[in-house]
Short mmCIF file of C-alpha atoms and ligand atoms in Angstrom, two decimals:
data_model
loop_
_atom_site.label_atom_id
_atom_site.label_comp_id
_atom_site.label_asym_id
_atom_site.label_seq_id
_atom_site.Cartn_x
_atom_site.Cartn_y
_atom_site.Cartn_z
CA UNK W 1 102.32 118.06 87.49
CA UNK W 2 104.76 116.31 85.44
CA UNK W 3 104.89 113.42 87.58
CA UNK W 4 101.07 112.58 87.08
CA UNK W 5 100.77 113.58 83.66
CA UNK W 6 104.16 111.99 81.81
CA UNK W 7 105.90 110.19 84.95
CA UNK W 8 103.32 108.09 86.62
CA UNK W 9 101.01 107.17 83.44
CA UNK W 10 104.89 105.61 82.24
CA UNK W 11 105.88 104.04 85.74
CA UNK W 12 102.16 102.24 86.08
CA UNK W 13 102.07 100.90 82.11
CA UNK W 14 105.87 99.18 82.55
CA UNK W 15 104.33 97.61 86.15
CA UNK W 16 100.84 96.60 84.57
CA UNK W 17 100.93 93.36 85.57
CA UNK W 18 103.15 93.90 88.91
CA UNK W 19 103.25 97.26 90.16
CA UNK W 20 106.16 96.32 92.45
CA UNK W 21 108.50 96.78 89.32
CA UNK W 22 107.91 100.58 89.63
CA UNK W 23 108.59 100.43 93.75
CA UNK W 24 112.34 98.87 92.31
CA UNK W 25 112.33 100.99 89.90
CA UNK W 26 112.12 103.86 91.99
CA UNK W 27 113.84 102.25 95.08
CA UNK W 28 116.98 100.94 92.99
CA UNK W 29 117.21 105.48 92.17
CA UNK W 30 116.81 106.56 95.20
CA UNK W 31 119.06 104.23 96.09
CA UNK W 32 121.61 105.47 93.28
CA UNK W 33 120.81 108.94 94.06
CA UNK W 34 121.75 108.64 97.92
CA UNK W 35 125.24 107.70 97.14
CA UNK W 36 125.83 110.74 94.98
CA UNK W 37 126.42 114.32 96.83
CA UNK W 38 125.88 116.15 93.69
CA UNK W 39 122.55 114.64 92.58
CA UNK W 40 121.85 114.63 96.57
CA UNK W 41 122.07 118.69 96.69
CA UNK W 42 120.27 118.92 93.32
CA UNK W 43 117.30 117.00 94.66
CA UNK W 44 117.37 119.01 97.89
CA UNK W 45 117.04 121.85 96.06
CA UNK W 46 114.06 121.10 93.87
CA UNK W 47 112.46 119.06 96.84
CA UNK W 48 113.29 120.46 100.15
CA UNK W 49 110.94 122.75 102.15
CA UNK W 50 112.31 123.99 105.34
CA UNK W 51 110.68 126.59 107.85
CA UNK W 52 111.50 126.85 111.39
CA UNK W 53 106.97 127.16 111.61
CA UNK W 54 107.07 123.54 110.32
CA UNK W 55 109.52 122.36 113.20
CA UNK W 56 108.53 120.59 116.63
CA UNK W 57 109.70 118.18 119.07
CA UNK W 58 107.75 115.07 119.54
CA UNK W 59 109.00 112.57 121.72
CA UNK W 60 111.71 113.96 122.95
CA UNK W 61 112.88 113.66 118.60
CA UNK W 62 113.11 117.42 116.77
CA UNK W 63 111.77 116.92 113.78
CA UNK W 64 112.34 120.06 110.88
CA UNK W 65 108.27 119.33 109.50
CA UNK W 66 105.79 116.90 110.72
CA UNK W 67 105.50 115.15 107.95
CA UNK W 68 107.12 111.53 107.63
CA UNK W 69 107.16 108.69 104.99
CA UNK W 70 105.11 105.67 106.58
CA UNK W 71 107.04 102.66 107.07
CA UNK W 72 107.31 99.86 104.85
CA UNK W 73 108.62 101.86 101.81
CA UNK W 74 112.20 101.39 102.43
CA UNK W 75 112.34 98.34 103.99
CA UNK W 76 115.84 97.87 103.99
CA UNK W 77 117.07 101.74 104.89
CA UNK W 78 119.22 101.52 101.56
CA UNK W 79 117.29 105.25 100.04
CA UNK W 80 117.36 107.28 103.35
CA UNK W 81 119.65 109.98 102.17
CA UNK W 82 117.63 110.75 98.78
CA UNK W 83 113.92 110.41 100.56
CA UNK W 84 115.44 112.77 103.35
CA UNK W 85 116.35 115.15 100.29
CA UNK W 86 112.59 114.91 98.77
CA UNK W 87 111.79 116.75 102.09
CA UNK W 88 110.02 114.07 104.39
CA UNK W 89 110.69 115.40 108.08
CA UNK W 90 111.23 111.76 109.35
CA UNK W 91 111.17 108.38 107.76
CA UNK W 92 110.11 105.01 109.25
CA UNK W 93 112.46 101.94 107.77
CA UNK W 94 111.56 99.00 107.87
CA UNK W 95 109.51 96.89 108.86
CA UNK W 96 112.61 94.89 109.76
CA UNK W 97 112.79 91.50 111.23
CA UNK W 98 115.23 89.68 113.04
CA UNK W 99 115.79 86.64 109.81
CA UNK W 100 116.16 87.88 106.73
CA UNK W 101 112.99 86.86 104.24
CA UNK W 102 111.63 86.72 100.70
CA UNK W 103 108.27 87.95 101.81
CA UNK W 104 105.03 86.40 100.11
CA UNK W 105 105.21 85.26 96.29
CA UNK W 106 104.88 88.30 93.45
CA UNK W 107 102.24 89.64 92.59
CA UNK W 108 101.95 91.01 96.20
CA UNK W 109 100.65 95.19 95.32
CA UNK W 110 97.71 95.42 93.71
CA UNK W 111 96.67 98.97 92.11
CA UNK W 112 93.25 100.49 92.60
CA UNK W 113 93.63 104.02 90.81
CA UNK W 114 89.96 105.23 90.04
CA UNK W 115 90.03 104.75 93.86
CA UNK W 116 93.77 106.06 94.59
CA UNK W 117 94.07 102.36 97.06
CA UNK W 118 96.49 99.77 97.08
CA UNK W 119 96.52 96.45 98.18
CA UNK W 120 99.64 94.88 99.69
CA UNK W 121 100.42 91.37 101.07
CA UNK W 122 104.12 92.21 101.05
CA UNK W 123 104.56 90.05 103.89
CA UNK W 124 107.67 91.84 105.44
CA UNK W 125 110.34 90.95 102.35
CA UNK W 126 113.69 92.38 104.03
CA UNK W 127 117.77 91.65 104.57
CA UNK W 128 117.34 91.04 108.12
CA UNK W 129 118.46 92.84 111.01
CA UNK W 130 122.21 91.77 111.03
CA UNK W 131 122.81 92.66 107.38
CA UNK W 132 120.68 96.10 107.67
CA UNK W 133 122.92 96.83 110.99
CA UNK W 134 126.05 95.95 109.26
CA UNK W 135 125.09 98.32 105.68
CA UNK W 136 124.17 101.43 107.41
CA UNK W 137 127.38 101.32 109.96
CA UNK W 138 129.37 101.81 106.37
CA UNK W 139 126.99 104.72 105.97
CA UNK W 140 126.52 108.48 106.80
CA UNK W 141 123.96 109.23 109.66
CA UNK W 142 121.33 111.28 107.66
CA UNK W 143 120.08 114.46 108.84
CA UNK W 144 116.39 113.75 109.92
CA UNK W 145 115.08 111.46 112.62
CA UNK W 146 114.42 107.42 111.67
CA UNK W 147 112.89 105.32 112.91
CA UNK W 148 113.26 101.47 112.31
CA UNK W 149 110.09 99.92 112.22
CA UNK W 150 110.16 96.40 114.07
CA UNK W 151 108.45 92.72 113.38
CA UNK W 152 108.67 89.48 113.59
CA UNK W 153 110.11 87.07 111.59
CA UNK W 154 107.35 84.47 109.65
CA UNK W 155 109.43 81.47 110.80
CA UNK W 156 109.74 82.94 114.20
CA UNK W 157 107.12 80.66 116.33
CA UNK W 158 104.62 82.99 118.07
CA UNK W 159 106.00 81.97 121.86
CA UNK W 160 109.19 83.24 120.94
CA UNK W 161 108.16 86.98 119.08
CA UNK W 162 109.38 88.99 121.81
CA UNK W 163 112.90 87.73 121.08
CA UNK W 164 113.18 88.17 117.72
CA UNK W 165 112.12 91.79 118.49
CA UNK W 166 114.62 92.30 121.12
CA UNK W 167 116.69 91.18 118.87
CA UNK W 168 116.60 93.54 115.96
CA UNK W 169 115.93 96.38 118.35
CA UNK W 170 119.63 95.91 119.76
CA UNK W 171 120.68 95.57 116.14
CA UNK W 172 119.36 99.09 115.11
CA UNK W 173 119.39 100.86 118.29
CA UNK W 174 122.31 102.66 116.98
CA UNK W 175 121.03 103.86 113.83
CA UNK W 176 117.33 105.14 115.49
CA UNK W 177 115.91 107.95 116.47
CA UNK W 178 112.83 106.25 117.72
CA UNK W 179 111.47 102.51 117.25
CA UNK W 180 107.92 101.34 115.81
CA UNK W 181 106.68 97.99 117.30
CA UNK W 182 104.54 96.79 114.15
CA UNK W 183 101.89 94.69 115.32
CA UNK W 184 99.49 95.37 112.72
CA UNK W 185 100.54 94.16 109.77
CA UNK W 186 97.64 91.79 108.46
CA UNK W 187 100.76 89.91 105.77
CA UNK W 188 101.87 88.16 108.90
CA UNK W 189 100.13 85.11 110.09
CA UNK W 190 99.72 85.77 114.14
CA UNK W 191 101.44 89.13 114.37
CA UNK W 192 97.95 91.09 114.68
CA UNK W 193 96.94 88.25 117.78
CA UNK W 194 100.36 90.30 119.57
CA UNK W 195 97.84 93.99 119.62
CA UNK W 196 95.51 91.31 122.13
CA UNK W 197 95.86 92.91 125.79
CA UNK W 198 98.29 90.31 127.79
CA UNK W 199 100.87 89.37 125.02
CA UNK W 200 100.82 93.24 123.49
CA UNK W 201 102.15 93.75 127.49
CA UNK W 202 104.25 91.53 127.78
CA UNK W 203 106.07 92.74 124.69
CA UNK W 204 106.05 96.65 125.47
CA UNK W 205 107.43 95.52 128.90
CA UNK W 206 110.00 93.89 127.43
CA UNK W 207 110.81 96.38 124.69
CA UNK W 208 110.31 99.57 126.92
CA UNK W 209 113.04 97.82 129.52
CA UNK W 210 115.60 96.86 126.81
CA UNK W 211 116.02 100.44 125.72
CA UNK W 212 116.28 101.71 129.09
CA UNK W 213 118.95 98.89 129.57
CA UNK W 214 120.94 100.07 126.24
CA UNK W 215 120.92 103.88 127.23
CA UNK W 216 122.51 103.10 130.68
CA UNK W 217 124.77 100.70 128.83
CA UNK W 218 125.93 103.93 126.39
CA UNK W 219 125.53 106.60 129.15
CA UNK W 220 122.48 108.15 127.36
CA UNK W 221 120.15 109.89 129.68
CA UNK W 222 116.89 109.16 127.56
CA UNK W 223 116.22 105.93 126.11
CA UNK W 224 114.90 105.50 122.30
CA UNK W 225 111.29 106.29 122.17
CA UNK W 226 109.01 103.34 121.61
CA UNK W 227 106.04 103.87 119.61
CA UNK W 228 102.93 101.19 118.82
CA UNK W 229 101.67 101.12 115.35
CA UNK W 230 98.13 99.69 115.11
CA UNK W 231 95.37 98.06 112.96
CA UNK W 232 92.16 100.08 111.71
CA UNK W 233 90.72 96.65 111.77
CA UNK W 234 90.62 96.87 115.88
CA UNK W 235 87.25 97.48 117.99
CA UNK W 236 86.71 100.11 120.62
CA UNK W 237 87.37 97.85 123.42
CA UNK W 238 90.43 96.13 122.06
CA UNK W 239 91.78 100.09 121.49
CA UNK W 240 91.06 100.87 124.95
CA UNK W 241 93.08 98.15 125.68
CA UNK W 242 96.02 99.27 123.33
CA UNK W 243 96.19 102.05 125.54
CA UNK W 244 96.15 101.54 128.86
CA UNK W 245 98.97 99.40 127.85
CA UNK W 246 100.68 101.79 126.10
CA UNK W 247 100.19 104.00 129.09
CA UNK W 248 101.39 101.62 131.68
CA UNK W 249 104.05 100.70 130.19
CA UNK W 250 105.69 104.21 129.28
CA UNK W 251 105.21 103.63 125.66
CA UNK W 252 106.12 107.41 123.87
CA UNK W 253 103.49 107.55 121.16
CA UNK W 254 100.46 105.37 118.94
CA UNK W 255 100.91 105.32 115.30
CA UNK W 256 97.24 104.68 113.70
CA UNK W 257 96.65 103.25 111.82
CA UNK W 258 98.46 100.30 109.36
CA UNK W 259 96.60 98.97 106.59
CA UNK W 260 92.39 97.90 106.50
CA UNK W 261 91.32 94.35 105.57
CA UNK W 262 87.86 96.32 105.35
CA UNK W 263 87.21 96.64 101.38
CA UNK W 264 84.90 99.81 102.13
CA UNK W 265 85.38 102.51 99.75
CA UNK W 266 86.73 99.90 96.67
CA UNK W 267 84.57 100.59 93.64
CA UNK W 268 85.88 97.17 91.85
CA UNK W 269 85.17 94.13 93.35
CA UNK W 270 88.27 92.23 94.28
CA UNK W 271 89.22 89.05 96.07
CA UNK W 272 92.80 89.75 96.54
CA UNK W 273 94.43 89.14 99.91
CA UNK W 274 96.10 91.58 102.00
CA UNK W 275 95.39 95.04 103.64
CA UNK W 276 94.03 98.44 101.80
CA UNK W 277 95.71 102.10 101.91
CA UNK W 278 94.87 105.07 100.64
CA UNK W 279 91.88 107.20 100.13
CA UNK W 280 89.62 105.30 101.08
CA UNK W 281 91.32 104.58 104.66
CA UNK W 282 91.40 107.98 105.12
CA UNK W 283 88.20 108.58 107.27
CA UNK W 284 88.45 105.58 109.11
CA UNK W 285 92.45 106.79 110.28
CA UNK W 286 91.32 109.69 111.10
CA UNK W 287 88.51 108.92 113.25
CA UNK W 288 90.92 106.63 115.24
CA UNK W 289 93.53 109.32 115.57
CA UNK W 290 90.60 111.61 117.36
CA UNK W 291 89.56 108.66 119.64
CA UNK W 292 92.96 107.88 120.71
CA UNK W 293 93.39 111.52 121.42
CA UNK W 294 90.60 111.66 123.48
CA UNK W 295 91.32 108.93 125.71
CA UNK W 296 95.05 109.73 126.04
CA UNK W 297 94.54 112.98 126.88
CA UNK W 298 97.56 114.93 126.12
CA UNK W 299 99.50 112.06 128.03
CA UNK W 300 101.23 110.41 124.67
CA UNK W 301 101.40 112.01 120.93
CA UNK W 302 99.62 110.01 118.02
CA UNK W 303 101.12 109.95 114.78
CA UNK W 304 98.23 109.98 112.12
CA UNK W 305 98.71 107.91 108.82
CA UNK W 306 95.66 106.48 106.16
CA UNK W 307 94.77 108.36 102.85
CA UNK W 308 96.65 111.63 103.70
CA UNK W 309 97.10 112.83 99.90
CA UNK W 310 97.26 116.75 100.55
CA UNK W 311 97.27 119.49 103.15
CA UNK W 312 93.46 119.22 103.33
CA UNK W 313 93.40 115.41 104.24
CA UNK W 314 96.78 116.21 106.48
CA UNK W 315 95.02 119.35 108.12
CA UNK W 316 91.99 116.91 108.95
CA UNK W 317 94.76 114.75 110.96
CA UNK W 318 96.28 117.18 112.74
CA UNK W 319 92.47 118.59 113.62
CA UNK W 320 92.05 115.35 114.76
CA UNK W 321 94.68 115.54 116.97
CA UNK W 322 98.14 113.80 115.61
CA UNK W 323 101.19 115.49 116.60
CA UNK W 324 102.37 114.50 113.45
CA UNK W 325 101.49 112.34 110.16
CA UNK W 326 103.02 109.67 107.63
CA UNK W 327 102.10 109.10 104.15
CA UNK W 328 103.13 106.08 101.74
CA UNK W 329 100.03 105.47 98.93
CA UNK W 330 99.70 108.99 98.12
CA UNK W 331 103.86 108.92 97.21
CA UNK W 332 102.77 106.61 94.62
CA UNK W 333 100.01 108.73 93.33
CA UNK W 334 101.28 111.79 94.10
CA UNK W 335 104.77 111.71 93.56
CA UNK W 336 108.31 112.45 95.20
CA UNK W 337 107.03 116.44 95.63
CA UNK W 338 104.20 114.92 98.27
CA UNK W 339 106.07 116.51 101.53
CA UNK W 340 106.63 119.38 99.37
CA UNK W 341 103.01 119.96 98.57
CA UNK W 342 101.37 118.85 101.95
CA UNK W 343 103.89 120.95 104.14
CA UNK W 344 103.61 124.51 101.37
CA UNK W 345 100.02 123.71 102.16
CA UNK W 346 100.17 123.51 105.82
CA UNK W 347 102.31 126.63 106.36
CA UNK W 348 99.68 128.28 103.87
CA UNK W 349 97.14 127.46 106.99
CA UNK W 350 99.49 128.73 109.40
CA UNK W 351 99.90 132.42 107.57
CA UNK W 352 95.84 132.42 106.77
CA UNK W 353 95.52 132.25 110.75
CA UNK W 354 97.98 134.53 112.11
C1 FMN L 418 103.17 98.32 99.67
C2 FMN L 418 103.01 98.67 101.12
C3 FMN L 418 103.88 98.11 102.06
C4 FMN L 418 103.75 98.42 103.41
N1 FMN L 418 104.63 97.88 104.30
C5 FMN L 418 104.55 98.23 105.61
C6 FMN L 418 105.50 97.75 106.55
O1 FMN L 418 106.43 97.02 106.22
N2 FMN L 418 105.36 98.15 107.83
C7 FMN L 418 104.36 98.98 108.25
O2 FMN L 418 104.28 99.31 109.44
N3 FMN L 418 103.45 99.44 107.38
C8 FMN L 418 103.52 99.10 106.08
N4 FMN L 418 102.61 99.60 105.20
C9 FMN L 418 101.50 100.44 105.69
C10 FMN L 418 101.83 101.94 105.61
O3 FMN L 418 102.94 102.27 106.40
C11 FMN L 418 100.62 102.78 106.07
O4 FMN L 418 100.37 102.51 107.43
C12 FMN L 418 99.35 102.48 105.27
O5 FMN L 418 99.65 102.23 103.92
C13 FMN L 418 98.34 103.61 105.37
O6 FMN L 418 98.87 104.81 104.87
P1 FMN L 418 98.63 105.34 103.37
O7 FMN L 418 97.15 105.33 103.13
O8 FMN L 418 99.23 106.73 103.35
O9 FMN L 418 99.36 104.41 102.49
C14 FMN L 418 102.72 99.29 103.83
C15 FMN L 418 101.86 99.86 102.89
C16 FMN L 418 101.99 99.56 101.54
C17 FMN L 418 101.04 100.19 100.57
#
């Protein structure tokens, strides 16, 4: 309440003309905050929802609620402690590359608020998988499963993108709980061509065998889960072919869906670049999240993410199948009490049908 009516009316007039300023804004507290036990605890408090009816294992991962923040809002892992305290039940960092990079020039987030959409052509800005590695080996683990969202570098040449994955997998393996192979990001020229049926193999074969090598290297019995996080933009056919490769290649979950270049649902017209979230990507994620379901059968767990803004829009996921969700554009709209709300909500269902 006080974050839409006195918070958020303040954080979008001081990032008018680039609403990134508020992301640093907010990024450069959280990042404060996480270095601070006392303001840590105090956040916890206010924020944190825990029930043992929230918990589940997915994955092989236990997470304490099923609902996570969607990758790309901490890109560099430097605000894990404080976003764990706002009562997310996993976060994705990342998206992570192997080279550090800028990213695409500012303005790069574009607000559509009668509409409750963004559009982003971040283009992957991040520190790079060596300096990310070497940061959060000076830090406490925190208490909720990440997972490090992976992709390739821009000046990485297509022919050598399963490298530079390899690469920052090994980097992070230590610090994750599961990994994210982003292929869907629209900001990067080429990396949606790697979703495409023989090179989206190739790479999950590669991946899949990697952390199978680096669990018998550390005498771990399971390796880190892999999951595959996919466009909205993709046909029926090129999904079916996302998962019979996900399938056989022992891939441990489908995240659906990443951002729309679709402009559906926009009430102003706009020519700006880059891919859509919130609202109105809702209906399309969720109808993807049922199909996948469908054709998996049971056999892998889909995370559901697009336009989830409340227990209703989350329930609709989880109807649709997803074994859990991820939100990022209604944590802008919203606010930091998003988990809060969506997961009082969700046990709310829980009690009405018991
Ligand atoms: C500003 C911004 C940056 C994003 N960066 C990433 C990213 O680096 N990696 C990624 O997998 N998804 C990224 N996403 C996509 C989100 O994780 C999510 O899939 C998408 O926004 C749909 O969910 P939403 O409607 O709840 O925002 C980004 C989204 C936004 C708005």
């Amino acid at each position: 309440m006080v974050f839409k009516s006195i918070l958020r009316p303040v954080f979008f007039k001081v990032s008018a003309d680039d609403p990134e300023k508020a992301h640093h804004l907010v990024m450069t507290s959280l990042a404060l905050a996480s270095k601070s036990k006392v303001l840590l605890s105090i956040i916890e408090a206010a924020m944190a929802y825990k029930s043992p009816a929230l918990a589940r294992t997915v994955f092989g991962v236990d997470f304490p609620n099923p609902v996570g923040l969607a990758g790309g809002f901490d890109k560099n892992g430097t605000a894990l402690p404080a976003l764990a305290a706002l009562g997310f039940g996993f976060i994705e960092a990342g998206t992570v590359t192997r080279y550090q990079q800028p990213g695409n020039a500012r303005p790069r987030i574009f607000r559509f608020s009668e509409n409750e959409a963004l559009i982003n052509r971040m283009g992957f800005p991040n520190q790079g998988a060596d300096a990310i590695r070497a940061r959060l080996a000076r830090s406490p683990r925190v208490k909720i499963p990440i997972g490090w969202s992976l992709g390739k570098s821009k000046v990485t040449p297509q022919a050598e993108a399963i490298e530079d994955y390899l690469y920052s997998l090994r980097q992070l393996d230590d610090f994750s709980d599961f990994f994210t192979i982003n292929v869907s990001s629209p900001n990067t020229p080429g990396l949606r061509k790697l979703q495409d049926k023989e090179p989206l193999d190739q790479l999950l074969h590669a991946i899949v065998q990697e952390t199978a090598t680096l669990a018998s290297q550390q005498g771990r019995a399971q390796p880190k889960a892999v999951l595959v996080k996919i466009a909205p933009d993709l046909t029926q056919e090129q999904i079916d072919d996302v998962i019979d490769v996900c399938l056989s290649r022992n891939v441990n979950g489908i995240i659906a869906s990443n951002t729309t270049l679709s402009r559906a649902g926009l009430q102003r017209a706009t020519t700006e670049v880059g891919g859509l979230s919130g609202r109105p990507l809702h209906a399309r994620a969720c109808a993807m999240v049922q199909y996948i379901c469908q054709q998996v059968d049971g056999k892998i767990p889909v995370v559901g993410v697009g336009g989830i803004f409340g227990p209703d829009d989350a329930k609709r996921m989880f109807d649709a199948g997803a074994s859990l969700i991820q939100v990022y554009t209604s944590f802008i709209y919203e606010g930091p009490a998003i988990a809060k709300q969506i997961n009082t909500g969700l046990l709310q269902y829980t009690h009405d049908t018991h």
